[in-house]
Amino acid sequence: MSESSFLCLLFFVITVSTINAEDLIDQTCKKCENRSIILNYGLCSTSLQVIPVSHAANLQGLALIAMELALENATTTLSTIEKLMMNTTSLDGDDEELALRACLRDCLELYSDAAWRIMNSIGAFLSENYETTKTWMSSVMEAASTCQEGFAEKGEASPLTKENYNLFQLCGISLCIVHLSTPAIPS
Ligand SMILES: *[C@@H]1O[C@H](CO)[C@@H](O)[C@H](O)[C@H]1NC(C)=O
Ligand SMILES: *[C@@H]1O[C@H](CO)[C@@H](O)[C@H](O)[C@H]1NC(C)=O
Ligand SMILES: *[C@@H]1O[C@H](CO)[C@@H](O)[C@H](O)[C@H]1NC(C)=O
C-alpha cells in the first residue's frame, strides 16, 4: 500500500469512528432524556463529548466515563466545600453562620461518602456486579439532593446548587447508561 493510500485509509477510519462516537453519545443522551423526567440532554452530551473517541466505542465505555466524570466532580466539590468552611470561620459566629457551617459539614460528609461510593461503583461495574453499581450510583444522587435540601431546611441559600445539580445529573446519566449497557435481569 502506498503512503498516500494508507493516509487516506487512516483518515477514513478516524472520521468514521469520530462520527460513530458522536452518534453513540447523541443517541444515548436522547434515550436517557426520554427515559427520565429529570435528565438533561444538553448536559449529557456536552459532558460526554470530552471523552476521547477511542474510549467512546461502546456503551460500556460510556458508562465508565460517565462514572469517572461524576467522581472528578465529587472530588472537586469536596475541596470547594472545604474552602467554603474555612471562609465561614472568619465571620462573626452568629446563628446564621452556625447554620451555614452545620449544612456545609453535612455536605462534606455526604460528598466524601459519595466519592467513595462512586469509586466502588466503578469497581463493581468492572467486575460485572451491575446491581451493586446501580444501588450505589442511586445513593449518590440522593446524597446530592440531601446536601441541597439541607440548606433549604435551615432557610439558607445553598452555595452548592450548581455542584449538587451537576453531580445529580452525572450520576443519573451513569445510571441510565449502566441500564442501557447491561443485559436485563431475566424475570
Ligand atoms: C424520544 O421520545 C420521542 C417521543 O416520545 C420519540 O419520538 C423519539 O423517537 C424518542 N427518541 C429516542 C432516541 O428514543
Ligand atoms: C462537573 O460536571 C459538569 C457537567 O458535566 C461540568 O460542566 C463541570 O465542569 C464539572 N466540574 C468538574 C470540576 O469536573
Ligand atoms: C471567601 O470569601 C471571600 C470574601 O467574602 C470571597 O471573595 C471568596 O469568593 C470566598 N471563597 C469561597 C471559596 O467561597
Short mmCIF file of C-alpha atoms and ligand atoms in Angstrom, two decimals:
data_model
loop_
_atom_site.label_atom_id
_atom_site.label_comp_id
_atom_site.label_asym_id
_atom_site.label_seq_id
_atom_site.Cartn_x
_atom_site.Cartn_y
_atom_site.Cartn_z
CA MET A 1 0.00 0.00 0.00
CA SER A 2 1.36 3.43 -0.91
CA GLU A 3 1.83 6.02 1.76
CA SER A 4 -0.94 8.19 0.38
CA SER A 5 -3.50 5.42 0.26
CA PHE A 6 -2.51 4.49 3.80
CA LEU A 7 -3.12 8.08 4.91
CA CYS A 8 -6.45 8.07 3.11
CA LEU A 9 -7.45 4.91 4.90
CA LEU A 10 -6.31 6.29 8.24
CA PHE A 11 -8.29 9.47 7.65
CA PHE A 12 -11.33 7.41 6.72
CA VAL A 13 -11.06 5.25 9.85
CA ILE A 14 -10.65 8.25 12.13
CA THR A 15 -13.55 10.09 10.50
CA VAL A 16 -15.86 7.11 10.70
CA SER A 17 -15.05 6.34 14.32
CA THR A 18 -15.48 10.01 15.29
CA ILE A 19 -18.90 10.04 13.70
CA ASN A 20 -19.80 6.79 15.43
CA ALA A 21 -18.71 8.07 18.83
CA GLU A 22 -20.69 11.29 18.35
CA ASP A 23 -23.67 9.27 17.19
CA LEU A 24 -23.44 6.97 20.16
CA ILE A 25 -23.24 9.88 22.60
CA ASP A 26 -26.08 11.70 20.88
CA GLN A 27 -28.38 8.68 20.74
CA THR A 28 -27.55 7.61 24.27
CA CYS A 29 -28.25 11.06 25.71
CA LYS A 30 -31.53 11.29 23.78
CA LYS A 31 -32.57 7.88 25.06
CA CYS A 32 -31.65 8.82 28.62
CA GLU A 33 -33.57 12.09 28.44
CA ASN A 34 -36.56 10.20 27.06
CA ARG A 35 -36.47 7.62 29.81
CA SER A 36 -36.40 10.15 32.58
CA ILE A 37 -38.12 13.39 33.51
CA ILE A 38 -35.03 14.73 35.25
CA LEU A 39 -32.10 14.10 32.93
CA ASN A 40 -30.91 16.92 30.73
CA TYR A 41 -29.86 16.11 27.16
CA GLY A 42 -27.65 19.20 26.82
CA LEU A 43 -25.64 18.49 29.94
CA CYS A 44 -25.35 14.83 29.00
CA SER A 45 -24.00 15.44 25.51
CA THR A 46 -21.61 18.25 26.44
CA SER A 47 -20.27 16.24 29.39
CA LEU A 48 -19.68 13.10 27.36
CA GLN A 49 -18.16 14.97 24.38
CA VAL A 50 -14.96 15.44 26.42
CA ILE A 51 -14.27 11.74 26.06
CA PRO A 52 -11.51 10.72 23.67
CA VAL A 53 -13.03 8.90 20.71
CA SER A 54 -11.12 5.72 21.47
CA HIS A 55 -12.94 5.35 24.77
CA ALA A 56 -16.39 6.04 23.44
CA ALA A 57 -16.61 2.97 21.25
CA ASN A 58 -19.44 1.33 23.12
CA LEU A 59 -21.97 1.78 25.91
CA GLN A 60 -19.78 0.05 28.49
CA GLY A 61 -17.05 2.58 27.78
CA LEU A 62 -19.52 5.46 28.03
CA ALA A 63 -20.84 4.16 31.34
CA LEU A 64 -17.32 4.07 32.78
CA ILE A 65 -16.52 7.56 31.54
CA ALA A 66 -19.76 8.95 32.98
CA MET A 67 -18.86 7.49 36.37
CA GLU A 68 -15.35 8.89 36.14
CA LEU A 69 -16.75 12.34 35.37
CA ALA A 70 -19.02 12.03 38.41
CA LEU A 71 -16.04 11.05 40.56
CA GLU A 72 -13.99 14.01 39.34
CA ASN A 73 -16.93 16.29 40.02
CA ALA A 74 -17.49 14.95 43.53
CA THR A 75 -13.79 15.24 44.38
CA THR A 76 -13.59 18.83 43.17
CA THR A 77 -16.72 19.73 45.11
CA LEU A 78 -15.17 18.24 48.26
CA SER A 79 -12.38 20.78 48.10
CA THR A 80 -14.87 23.57 47.28
CA ILE A 81 -16.76 22.67 50.47
CA GLU A 82 -13.54 22.75 52.49
CA LYS A 83 -12.78 26.23 51.16
CA LEU A 84 -16.28 27.42 51.94
CA MET A 85 -15.94 26.07 55.50
CA MET A 86 -12.67 27.89 56.02
CA ASN A 87 -14.36 31.05 54.81
CA THR A 88 -17.17 30.82 57.36
CA THR A 89 -14.76 30.80 60.29
CA SER A 90 -13.83 34.40 59.54
CA LEU A 91 -17.44 35.53 60.03
CA ASP A 92 -18.56 36.72 63.47
CA GLY A 93 -20.07 33.44 64.68
CA ASP A 94 -23.77 34.34 64.69
CA ASP A 95 -26.68 31.90 64.26
CA GLU A 96 -26.63 32.37 60.52
CA GLU A 97 -23.00 31.33 60.35
CA LEU A 98 -23.57 28.34 62.64
CA ALA A 99 -26.45 27.14 60.45
CA LEU A 100 -24.35 27.52 57.32
CA ARG A 101 -21.43 25.66 58.90
CA ALA A 102 -23.69 22.82 60.00
CA CYS A 103 -25.04 22.44 56.46
CA LEU A 104 -21.56 22.51 54.98
CA ARG A 105 -20.36 19.92 57.49
CA ASP A 106 -23.24 17.61 56.45
CA CYS A 107 -22.39 18.12 52.78
CA LEU A 108 -18.72 17.41 53.42
CA GLU A 109 -19.67 14.07 54.93
CA LEU A 110 -22.15 13.33 52.13
CA TYR A 111 -19.59 14.14 49.46
CA SER A 112 -16.71 12.16 50.94
CA ASP A 113 -19.06 9.22 51.19
CA ALA A 114 -20.22 9.88 47.63
CA ALA A 115 -16.68 9.87 46.24
CA TRP A 116 -16.02 6.56 47.97
CA ARG A 117 -19.28 5.11 46.62
CA ILE A 118 -18.58 6.19 43.05
CA MET A 119 -15.13 4.58 43.22
CA ASN A 120 -16.70 1.37 44.45
CA SER A 121 -19.39 1.58 41.76
CA ILE A 122 -16.69 1.68 39.11
CA GLY A 123 -15.05 -1.37 40.69
CA ALA A 124 -18.38 -3.17 40.85
CA PHE A 125 -19.11 -2.33 37.20
CA LEU A 126 -15.73 -3.68 36.11
CA SER A 127 -16.43 -6.93 37.92
CA GLU A 128 -19.87 -7.07 36.26
CA ASN A 129 -21.67 -6.54 39.53
CA TYR A 130 -24.23 -4.27 37.90
CA GLU A 131 -26.90 -4.28 40.59
CA THR A 132 -24.38 -3.03 43.15
CA THR A 133 -23.31 -0.28 40.74
CA LYS A 134 -26.92 0.83 40.29
CA THR A 135 -27.63 0.84 44.02
CA TRP A 136 -24.55 2.92 44.82
CA MET A 137 -24.99 5.41 41.99
CA SER A 138 -28.64 5.94 43.06
CA SER A 139 -27.50 6.58 46.61
CA VAL A 140 -25.07 9.24 45.36
CA MET A 141 -27.95 11.01 43.57
CA GLU A 142 -29.79 11.03 46.89
CA ALA A 143 -26.72 12.42 48.62
CA ALA A 144 -26.62 15.39 46.21
CA SER A 145 -30.32 16.08 46.90
CA THR A 146 -29.84 15.72 50.64
CA CYS A 147 -26.98 18.23 50.61
CA GLN A 148 -29.10 20.70 48.64
CA GLU A 149 -32.20 20.24 50.85
CA GLY A 150 -30.13 20.75 53.99
CA PHE A 151 -29.67 24.44 53.18
CA ALA A 152 -33.34 24.94 52.30
CA GLU A 153 -34.44 23.38 55.61
CA LYS A 154 -32.34 25.90 57.52
CA GLY A 155 -33.51 28.78 55.33
CA GLU A 156 -30.03 29.24 53.87
CA ALA A 157 -29.23 29.90 50.23
CA SER A 158 -27.21 26.93 49.05
CA PRO A 159 -23.70 27.84 47.88
CA LEU A 160 -23.56 24.41 46.21
CA THR A 161 -26.61 24.49 43.92
CA LYS A 162 -24.60 24.11 40.71
CA GLU A 163 -22.37 21.39 42.20
CA ASN A 164 -25.30 19.39 43.53
CA TYR A 165 -27.11 19.67 40.21
CA ASN A 166 -24.04 18.53 38.25
CA LEU A 167 -23.41 15.52 40.47
CA PHE A 168 -27.08 14.57 40.40
CA GLN A 169 -27.14 14.74 36.60
CA LEU A 170 -23.84 12.91 36.07
CA CYS A 171 -24.93 10.06 38.35
CA GLY A 172 -28.34 9.92 36.66
CA ILE A 173 -26.61 9.70 33.29
CA SER A 174 -24.26 6.99 34.59
CA LEU A 175 -27.20 5.05 35.93
CA CYS A 176 -29.11 5.32 32.66
CA ILE A 177 -26.10 4.17 30.61
CA VAL A 178 -25.45 1.28 33.01
CA HIS A 179 -29.09 0.25 32.47
CA LEU A 180 -28.75 0.52 28.69
CA SER A 181 -25.43 -1.30 28.57
CA THR A 182 -26.22 -4.29 30.71
CA PRO A 183 -28.45 -7.22 29.99
CA ALA A 184 -31.87 -7.05 31.60
CA ILE A 185 -32.34 -9.40 34.51
CA PRO A 186 -34.45 -12.29 33.30
CA SER A 187 -37.82 -12.21 35.00
C1 LIG B 1 -37.88 10.05 22.39
O1 LIG B 1 -39.29 10.16 22.54
C2 LIG B 1 -39.93 10.72 21.41
C3 LIG B 1 -41.40 10.92 21.74
O2 LIG B 1 -41.84 10.01 22.70
C4 LIG B 1 -39.71 9.81 20.21
O3 LIG B 1 -40.32 10.37 19.07
C5 LIG B 1 -38.23 9.66 19.96
O4 LIG B 1 -38.01 8.73 18.91
C6 LIG B 1 -37.54 9.16 21.21
N1 LIG B 1 -36.10 9.18 20.95
C7 LIG B 1 -35.30 8.19 21.32
C8 LIG B 1 -33.86 8.36 21.00
O5 LIG B 1 -35.69 7.21 21.92
C1 LIG B 2 -18.75 18.77 36.72
O1 LIG B 2 -19.67 18.35 35.73
C2 LIG B 2 -20.22 19.37 34.92
C3 LIG B 2 -21.18 18.72 33.95
O2 LIG B 2 -20.52 17.82 33.13
C4 LIG B 2 -19.10 20.13 34.20
O3 LIG B 2 -19.66 21.20 33.47
C5 LIG B 2 -18.11 20.63 35.22
O4 LIG B 2 -17.04 21.26 34.57
C6 LIG B 2 -17.60 19.50 36.08
N1 LIG B 2 -16.70 20.02 37.08
C7 LIG B 2 -15.58 19.42 37.39
C8 LIG B 2 -14.74 20.12 38.37
O5 LIG B 2 -15.24 18.35 36.91
C1 LIG B 3 -14.46 33.60 50.61
O1 LIG B 3 -14.91 34.87 50.98
C2 LIG B 3 -14.44 35.92 50.16
C3 LIG B 3 -14.90 37.25 50.75
O2 LIG B 3 -16.23 37.18 51.15
C4 LIG B 3 -14.96 35.71 48.74
O3 LIG B 3 -14.49 36.71 47.89
C5 LIG B 3 -14.49 34.35 48.24
O4 LIG B 3 -15.04 34.10 46.96
C6 LIG B 3 -14.92 33.27 49.20
N1 LIG B 3 -14.37 31.99 48.79
C7 LIG B 3 -15.13 30.94 48.64
C8 LIG B 3 -14.45 29.68 48.25
O5 LIG B 3 -16.32 30.98 48.81
#
